[in-house]
Amino acid sequence: MKKASKIITGFNKGEYKALIKDLYIEDARLTKQKNRYVTALKQFIELYGDEEVEIYSAPGRSEICGMHTDHQHGKMLACSVNRDIIAVVTPTDDNVVRLVSEGFPDIRPITISKAGLKLAFDEQGTTESLIKGIVSQFQKLGYEVGGFKAYITSEVPLYSGMSSSAAIEVLLATILNGLYNSGSISSLIIAQIAQYAENIYFGKPCGLMDQAACAIGGLIKIDFKDPKKPLIKKQMIKFEQFNHSLCIVDTKDVPANLTKEYRAIIEEMRSVAKYFGKEFLREVSEEEFKAHIPELREKMSDRCVIRALHFFKEDARVEKAVSALKNNDFDTFKSVIKSSGDSSYKYLQNIYSNHDETNQAVSIALGLSEDILGNKGVCRVHGGGFAGTIQAFVEDDYVETYKTEIEKYFGEGSCHI
């Protein structure tokens, strides 16, 4: 560990240039990132004094393929992105977690107890609940915990579909891993601890994909055949070699409570699996499913059937996407992504809420993007769907044009490259 002021001097002398380049890739953003770190260190000094510190980072994530397959024990392709949350941290010996976050200054200190931290339902949905959840699961699993002081700043926008909640969870768990466990806890366990905190303490049902993508980094394929021991394989692919950028467009349609919409997808897919005496669609063959479609339509709604069809085709698309990237065939990869997006629109039907069909910001964003992009890229819904964001894979030399044109409709800063 070094004093915060010495690290500032190191940044100003260019000592961390290679590390910043490795983290953020884009030459155009390196100076901005250096200044961001220096500002964070200065804020830490202003809050806590010039102490010896460490700096931690956790990235946002994007779901690439395999939409709404995880809850049926399917496969997914996800990646971390070069938009992250960073924390300047120093350990303390008083077992108190003190955290100040840019834009959220009023996070209450959390005192760590040997007896553990009790779940408080009135705290659900708060950063305090996430801190308690992370610390409690560390204790439950027998890992070391302790107090720390931190200043946090984020480039992962809220409601962007880049999973800011998973990023902060992974960041907090990684801080405890680094300060008190010598970095010995695996990325998968970090992800599982983060998921526990979000499910139990934060009160949001989610799978492991968000946290795994943030914790492991890079491009990962996840097979949820056994969700307790998911098969996670990091794909050693340099995305920048394909001369495309991933753009996330925020439609500014801030999602209301979509739990019922998400639950309906899960329940309808499971109702099809139940017809075959199974709990999850992964346990049913596509051939058997197709052979019984007439009977299925008599027993349940057509939407159950069409959403099940999405699952089978989407699960197969994950393998096609991975194969295309390994073969340096980005045209085929884009074709798979477009097919995945089309399936979301036509079969999964998670582009807008059936309870509020008059609001279709995602539909408009997709229609405009297809018009703007032409043959320069492909687009699809991003994240859980029904509202929020879309993603587009855009040729690098056309990115600024796409950004300029799409922001005419959704406002300056709505397109995150």
Coordinates of C-alpha atoms in Angstrom, one line a residue:
M1 CA 0.0 0.0 0.0
K2 CA 1.1 3.6 -0.7
K3 CA -0.1 6.9 0.6
A4 CA -2.8 8.5 -1.5
S5 CA -0.6 11.5 -2.3
K6 CA 2.3 9.3 -3.6
I7 CA -0.1 7.5 -5.9
I8 CA -1.3 10.9 -7.3
T9 CA 2.4 11.7 -7.9
G10 CA 2.8 8.4 -9.7
F11 CA -0.2 9.1 -12.0
N12 CA 1.1 12.5 -12.8
K13 CA 4.5 11.0 -13.7
G14 CA 2.8 8.4 -16.0
E15 CA 3.8 5.4 -13.8
Y16 CA 0.3 3.7 -14.3
K17 CA -0.2 4.4 -18.0
A18 CA 0.2 0.8 -19.0
L19 CA -2.3 -0.4 -16.3
I20 CA -4.8 2.2 -17.4
K21 CA -4.4 1.2 -21.0
D22 CA -5.0 -2.4 -20.1
L23 CA -8.2 -1.6 -18.2
Y24 CA -9.8 0.9 -20.5
I25 CA -8.4 0.0 -24.0
E26 CA -9.3 3.3 -25.8
D27 CA -6.5 5.7 -26.3
A28 CA -8.9 8.6 -26.4
R29 CA -10.1 7.9 -22.8
L30 CA -6.7 7.4 -21.1
T31 CA -6.2 11.0 -20.0
K32 CA -9.7 11.2 -18.7
Q33 CA -9.2 8.0 -16.7
K34 CA -6.0 9.2 -15.2
N35 CA -7.7 12.4 -14.1
R36 CA -10.6 10.4 -12.8
Y37 CA -8.3 8.4 -10.5
V38 CA -6.4 11.5 -9.4
T39 CA -9.7 13.2 -8.5
A40 CA -10.9 10.1 -6.6
L41 CA -7.6 10.0 -4.6
K42 CA -8.0 13.7 -3.8
Q43 CA -11.5 13.2 -2.6
F44 CA -10.3 10.4 -0.4
I45 CA -7.7 12.6 1.2
E46 CA -10.3 15.3 1.8
L47 CA -12.6 12.9 3.5
Y48 CA -10.2 10.7 5.5
G49 CA -6.7 12.2 5.3
D50 CA -3.6 11.2 3.4
E51 CA -3.5 7.5 4.4
E52 CA -2.0 4.4 2.8
V53 CA -4.6 3.1 0.3
E54 CA -5.4 0.5 -2.3
I55 CA -7.5 1.0 -5.4
Y56 CA -10.2 -1.5 -6.5
S57 CA -12.2 -1.7 -9.7
A58 CA -15.3 -3.7 -10.8
P59 CA -16.7 -3.4 -14.3
G60 CA -20.2 -3.1 -15.7
R61 CA -21.5 -5.9 -17.9
S62 CA -23.5 -6.6 -21.0
E63 CA -25.5 -9.7 -21.9
I64 CA -24.6 -10.7 -25.4
C65 CA -26.6 -13.8 -26.1
G66 CA -28.8 -16.2 -24.2
M67 CA -31.5 -13.9 -23.1
H68 CA -33.9 -15.3 -20.5
T69 CA -32.4 -18.8 -20.6
D70 CA -30.6 -18.9 -17.3
H71 CA -33.7 -19.5 -15.2
Q72 CA -34.3 -22.6 -17.4
H73 CA -30.8 -23.8 -16.8
G74 CA -29.7 -22.7 -20.3
K75 CA -26.5 -21.1 -21.6
M76 CA -25.5 -17.5 -21.8
L77 CA -22.8 -15.3 -23.3
A78 CA -21.9 -12.2 -21.4
C79 CA -19.0 -9.7 -21.1
S80 CA -17.6 -7.1 -18.8
V81 CA -17.2 -3.6 -20.3
N82 CA -14.7 -0.8 -19.9
R83 CA -17.0 1.2 -17.8
D84 CA -16.4 0.5 -14.1
I85 CA -16.8 1.5 -10.5
I86 CA -13.6 2.3 -8.6
A87 CA -12.9 2.6 -4.9
V88 CA -10.0 4.2 -3.0
V89 CA -9.8 2.1 0.2
T90 CA -7.9 1.9 3.5
P91 CA -8.4 -0.8 6.1
T92 CA -9.4 0.1 9.7
D93 CA -9.2 -1.8 13.0
D94 CA -12.6 -0.8 14.3
N95 CA -14.8 -3.2 12.3
V96 CA -16.8 -0.4 10.8
V97 CA -17.4 0.0 7.0
R98 CA -17.5 3.7 6.1
L99 CA -18.3 4.4 2.5
V100 CA -18.8 7.6 0.6
S101 CA -20.0 7.3 -3.0
E102 CA -20.0 10.2 -5.5
G103 CA -23.6 11.2 -5.9
F104 CA -24.7 9.1 -2.9
P105 CA -22.9 10.7 0.1
D106 CA -25.3 9.6 2.9
I107 CA -24.5 5.9 3.1
R108 CA -24.6 5.0 6.8
P109 CA -21.6 3.3 8.5
I110 CA -22.1 -0.4 9.1
T111 CA -20.6 -2.0 12.2
I112 CA -19.5 -5.5 11.7
S113 CA -20.6 -7.9 14.6
K114 CA -19.2 -11.3 15.4
A115 CA -22.8 -12.5 15.6
G116 CA -23.3 -11.4 12.0
L117 CA -25.5 -8.7 10.4
K118 CA -29.2 -9.2 10.6
L119 CA -31.4 -9.0 7.6
A120 CA -33.6 -5.8 7.8
F121 CA -36.5 -5.8 5.3
D122 CA -36.9 -2.0 5.6
E123 CA -33.3 -1.6 4.3
Q124 CA -33.9 -3.7 1.1
G125 CA -33.0 -1.8 -2.1
T126 CA -30.3 0.2 -0.3
T127 CA -26.5 0.2 -0.5
E128 CA -26.4 -0.5 3.2
S129 CA -28.3 -3.8 2.6
L130 CA -25.7 -4.8 0.0
I131 CA -22.8 -4.1 2.4
K132 CA -24.5 -6.2 5.1
G133 CA -25.3 -9.0 2.7
I134 CA -21.7 -9.2 1.5
V135 CA -20.2 -9.1 5.0
S136 CA -22.7 -11.7 6.3
Q137 CA -22.0 -14.2 3.6
F138 CA -18.2 -13.7 4.0
Q139 CA -18.7 -14.6 7.7
K140 CA -21.0 -17.5 6.9
L141 CA -18.5 -19.0 4.5
G142 CA -15.7 -18.6 7.1
Y143 CA -13.7 -15.8 5.4
E144 CA -12.1 -13.0 7.2
V145 CA -13.8 -9.6 7.4
G146 CA -12.9 -6.2 8.8
G147 CA -13.6 -2.5 8.6
F148 CA -12.5 -0.1 5.9
K149 CA -12.9 3.5 4.7
A150 CA -13.6 4.0 1.0
Y151 CA -14.4 6.7 -1.6
I152 CA -16.3 5.3 -4.6
T153 CA -17.0 6.8 -8.0
S154 CA -18.8 5.1 -10.9
E155 CA -18.9 5.2 -14.7
V156 CA -21.6 2.5 -14.8
P157 CA -24.8 4.4 -15.4
L158 CA -28.0 3.6 -13.4
Y159 CA -30.8 1.9 -15.5
S160 CA -28.3 1.3 -18.3
G161 CA -28.6 -2.4 -18.3
M162 CA -24.9 -2.6 -17.5
S163 CA -25.8 -3.9 -14.0
S164 CA -24.5 -1.2 -11.7
S165 CA -25.9 -3.2 -8.7
A166 CA -23.8 -6.3 -9.6
A167 CA -20.7 -4.1 -10.1
I168 CA -21.0 -2.5 -6.6
E169 CA -21.6 -5.9 -5.0
V170 CA -18.5 -7.4 -6.7
L171 CA -16.5 -4.3 -5.8
L172 CA -17.4 -4.6 -2.1
A173 CA -16.6 -8.3 -2.1
T174 CA -13.3 -7.8 -3.9
I175 CA -12.3 -5.2 -1.3
L176 CA -12.8 -7.6 1.5
N177 CA -11.1 -10.3 -0.5
G178 CA -8.1 -8.0 -1.0
L179 CA -7.8 -6.4 2.4
Y180 CA -8.5 -9.4 4.6
N181 CA -8.1 -12.6 2.5
S182 CA -5.0 -11.9 0.5
G183 CA -7.1 -12.2 -2.7
S184 CA -7.5 -15.9 -2.2
I185 CA -11.2 -16.2 -2.9
S186 CA -12.0 -17.2 -6.5
S187 CA -13.9 -15.0 -8.9
L188 CA -16.8 -17.5 -9.0
I189 CA -17.2 -17.4 -5.2
I190 CA -17.1 -13.6 -5.3
A191 CA -19.9 -13.7 -7.8
Q192 CA -21.9 -16.1 -5.7
I193 CA -21.5 -14.0 -2.6
A194 CA -22.6 -10.9 -4.6
Q195 CA -25.7 -12.8 -5.9
Y196 CA -26.6 -13.8 -2.3
A197 CA -26.4 -10.2 -1.2
E198 CA -28.7 -9.0 -4.0
N199 CA -31.2 -11.9 -3.6
I200 CA -31.5 -12.0 0.2
Y201 CA -30.5 -8.6 1.6
F202 CA -31.2 -6.3 -1.4
G203 CA -34.4 -8.2 -2.2
K204 CA -34.0 -8.5 -5.9
P205 CA -34.4 -11.9 -7.6
C206 CA -31.6 -12.5 -10.1
G207 CA -29.5 -15.2 -11.6
L208 CA -25.7 -15.4 -11.4
M209 CA -25.0 -14.0 -14.9
D210 CA -24.6 -10.3 -13.9
Q211 CA -22.3 -10.9 -11.0
A212 CA -20.2 -13.6 -12.8
A213 CA -19.6 -11.2 -15.8
C214 CA -18.5 -8.4 -13.4
A215 CA -16.3 -10.7 -11.2
I216 CA -14.6 -12.8 -13.9
G217 CA -14.2 -10.1 -16.6
G218 CA -13.7 -10.4 -20.3
L219 CA -16.1 -12.5 -22.4
I220 CA -17.6 -15.6 -20.7
K221 CA -19.9 -18.4 -21.6
I222 CA -22.0 -19.7 -18.7
D223 CA -23.8 -23.1 -18.7
F224 CA -26.4 -23.3 -16.0
K225 CA -27.2 -27.0 -16.4
D226 CA -26.2 -27.3 -12.7
P227 CA -26.9 -23.8 -11.3
K228 CA -25.2 -24.6 -8.0
K229 CA -22.0 -25.3 -10.0
P230 CA -22.4 -23.4 -13.2
L231 CA -19.8 -24.1 -15.9
I232 CA -18.1 -20.8 -16.6
K233 CA -15.5 -20.6 -19.4
K234 CA -13.6 -17.4 -20.2
Q235 CA -13.3 -16.9 -23.9
M236 CA -9.8 -15.7 -24.7
I237 CA -10.9 -13.3 -27.5
K238 CA -9.7 -9.8 -28.0
F239 CA -12.9 -8.0 -29.0
E240 CA -11.1 -4.9 -30.2
Q241 CA -9.6 -6.9 -33.1
F242 CA -13.0 -7.0 -34.8
N243 CA -13.0 -3.2 -35.2
H244 CA -16.5 -2.8 -33.7
S245 CA -17.7 -1.1 -30.6
L246 CA -20.6 -2.1 -28.3
C247 CA -23.0 0.8 -27.9
I248 CA -25.6 0.8 -25.1
V249 CA -28.4 3.3 -25.8
D250 CA -30.5 4.5 -22.9
T251 CA -34.1 5.2 -24.1
K252 CA -34.7 7.2 -20.9
D253 CA -37.8 5.0 -20.3
V254 CA -37.0 4.3 -16.7
P255 CA -38.5 0.9 -15.9
A256 CA -41.2 0.7 -13.3
N257 CA -41.6 -2.5 -11.3
L258 CA -41.2 -5.2 -14.0
T259 CA -41.1 -8.2 -11.6
K260 CA -44.5 -9.4 -12.9
E261 CA -43.3 -9.3 -16.5
Y262 CA -40.1 -11.2 -15.7
R263 CA -42.0 -13.7 -13.5
A264 CA -44.5 -14.4 -16.3
I265 CA -41.6 -15.5 -18.6
I266 CA -40.3 -17.9 -16.0
E267 CA -43.7 -19.3 -15.1
E268 CA -44.8 -19.7 -18.7
M269 CA -41.5 -21.5 -19.7
R270 CA -41.8 -23.8 -16.7
S271 CA -45.4 -24.6 -17.4
V272 CA -44.2 -26.1 -20.7
A273 CA -41.5 -28.1 -18.9
K274 CA -44.0 -29.3 -16.4
Y275 CA -46.2 -30.7 -19.2
F276 CA -43.3 -33.1 -19.9
G277 CA -42.8 -33.9 -16.2
K278 CA -39.7 -31.7 -15.9
E279 CA -39.0 -28.6 -13.9
F280 CA -36.9 -26.7 -16.5
L281 CA -36.9 -26.5 -20.3
R282 CA -33.2 -27.6 -20.4
E283 CA -34.5 -31.1 -19.4
V284 CA -36.8 -31.3 -22.5
S285 CA -35.6 -31.9 -26.0
E286 CA -36.5 -29.5 -28.7
E287 CA -37.8 -32.4 -30.9
E288 CA -40.1 -33.6 -28.1
F289 CA -41.4 -30.1 -27.6
K290 CA -42.2 -29.6 -31.2
A291 CA -43.9 -33.0 -31.5
H292 CA -46.4 -31.9 -28.8
I293 CA -47.1 -28.3 -29.8
P294 CA -50.8 -29.1 -30.7
E295 CA -51.4 -30.7 -27.3
L296 CA -49.6 -27.9 -25.5
R297 CA -51.8 -25.3 -27.2
E298 CA -54.8 -27.0 -25.9
K299 CA -53.4 -27.0 -22.3
M300 CA -51.9 -23.5 -22.1
S301 CA -51.7 -20.2 -23.8
D302 CA -49.9 -19.8 -27.1
R303 CA -47.5 -17.3 -25.5
C304 CA -46.2 -20.2 -23.3
V305 CA -45.4 -22.1 -26.4
I306 CA -43.8 -19.3 -28.4
R307 CA -41.6 -18.4 -25.4
A308 CA -40.5 -22.0 -25.0
L309 CA -39.5 -21.9 -28.7
H310 CA -37.4 -18.9 -28.0
F311 CA -35.6 -20.8 -25.3
F312 CA -34.6 -23.7 -27.5
K313 CA -33.4 -21.5 -30.4
E314 CA -31.6 -19.0 -28.1
D315 CA -29.8 -21.7 -26.2
A316 CA -28.3 -23.0 -29.5
R317 CA -27.4 -19.5 -30.6
V318 CA -25.0 -19.1 -27.7
E319 CA -22.8 -21.9 -29.1
K320 CA -23.0 -20.4 -32.6
A321 CA -21.9 -17.0 -31.3
V322 CA -18.9 -18.4 -29.5
S323 CA -17.9 -20.5 -32.5
A324 CA -18.1 -17.5 -34.8
L325 CA -15.9 -15.4 -32.5
K326 CA -13.3 -18.2 -32.2
N327 CA -13.2 -18.4 -36.0
N328 CA -12.8 -14.7 -36.3
D329 CA -16.0 -14.6 -38.2
F330 CA -17.6 -11.4 -37.0
D331 CA -20.2 -11.2 -39.8
T332 CA -21.7 -14.5 -38.6
F333 CA -21.5 -13.3 -35.0
K334 CA -23.5 -10.2 -35.9
S335 CA -26.0 -12.4 -37.8
V336 CA -26.5 -14.5 -34.6
I337 CA -27.0 -11.3 -32.5
K338 CA -29.6 -10.0 -35.0
S339 CA -31.4 -13.3 -34.9
S340 CA -31.3 -13.3 -31.1
G341 CA -32.8 -9.8 -31.1
D342 CA -35.5 -10.8 -33.6
S343 CA -36.4 -13.8 -31.4
S344 CA -36.7 -11.5 -28.4
Y345 CA -39.1 -9.3 -30.3
K346 CA -41.2 -12.0 -31.9
Y347 CA -41.1 -15.0 -29.6
L348 CA -39.9 -14.0 -26.1
Q349 CA -41.9 -10.7 -26.5
N350 CA -39.9 -8.7 -23.9
I351 CA -39.6 -5.5 -25.9
Y352 CA -42.5 -3.7 -24.2
S353 CA -45.0 -4.4 -21.5
N354 CA -48.2 -6.0 -22.4
H355 CA -49.8 -4.1 -19.6
D356 CA -48.6 -0.8 -21.1
E357 CA -48.4 -1.2 -24.8
T358 CA -48.7 2.5 -25.5
N359 CA -45.1 3.1 -24.3
Q360 CA -42.7 1.5 -26.7
A361 CA -39.4 3.3 -26.3
V362 CA -37.3 0.2 -26.9
S363 CA -39.3 -0.5 -30.1
I364 CA -38.6 3.0 -31.4
A365 CA -34.9 2.8 -30.5
L366 CA -34.6 -0.5 -32.4
G367 CA -36.5 0.8 -35.5
L368 CA -34.4 4.0 -35.6
S369 CA -31.1 2.2 -35.0
E370 CA -31.8 -0.3 -37.9
D371 CA -32.5 2.7 -40.1
I372 CA -29.3 4.6 -39.0
L373 CA -27.0 1.6 -39.1
G374 CA -27.9 0.1 -42.4
N375 CA -25.1 -2.4 -43.0
K376 CA -22.8 -0.8 -40.5
G377 CA -24.0 -2.8 -37.5
V378 CA -26.8 -4.7 -35.7
C379 CA -28.9 -3.9 -32.7
R380 CA -31.1 -5.8 -30.2
V381 CA -32.8 -5.2 -26.8
H382 CA -30.4 -5.2 -23.9
G383 CA -30.8 -6.6 -20.4
G384 CA -34.1 -8.0 -19.1
G385 CA -36.2 -6.1 -21.6
F386 CA -39.6 -4.4 -21.5
A387 CA -38.0 -1.0 -21.0
G388 CA -34.6 0.6 -20.6
T389 CA -31.8 0.0 -23.1
I390 CA -30.8 -1.5 -26.4
Q391 CA -27.3 -2.6 -27.6
A392 CA -25.7 -2.2 -30.9
F393 CA -22.5 -3.6 -32.4
V394 CA -21.3 -0.8 -34.6
E395 CA -18.3 -0.5 -37.0
D396 CA -15.6 1.7 -35.3
D397 CA -15.5 4.2 -38.1
Y398 CA -19.3 4.6 -37.9
V399 CA -19.7 4.8 -34.1
E400 CA -19.6 8.6 -33.8
T401 CA -22.2 8.9 -36.7
Y402 CA -24.4 6.4 -34.9
K403 CA -24.0 8.2 -31.6
T404 CA -24.8 11.6 -33.1
E405 CA -27.9 10.3 -35.0
I406 CA -29.4 8.2 -32.2
E407 CA -28.9 11.0 -29.6
K408 CA -31.1 13.3 -31.7
Y409 CA -34.0 11.2 -30.5
F410 CA -32.9 10.2 -27.0
G411 CA -30.8 13.1 -25.9
E412 CA -27.1 13.9 -25.4
G413 CA -25.3 11.3 -23.5
S414 CA -27.8 8.5 -24.1
C415 CA -25.4 6.5 -26.2
H416 CA -22.7 4.8 -24.1
I417 CA -19.8 3.5 -26.3

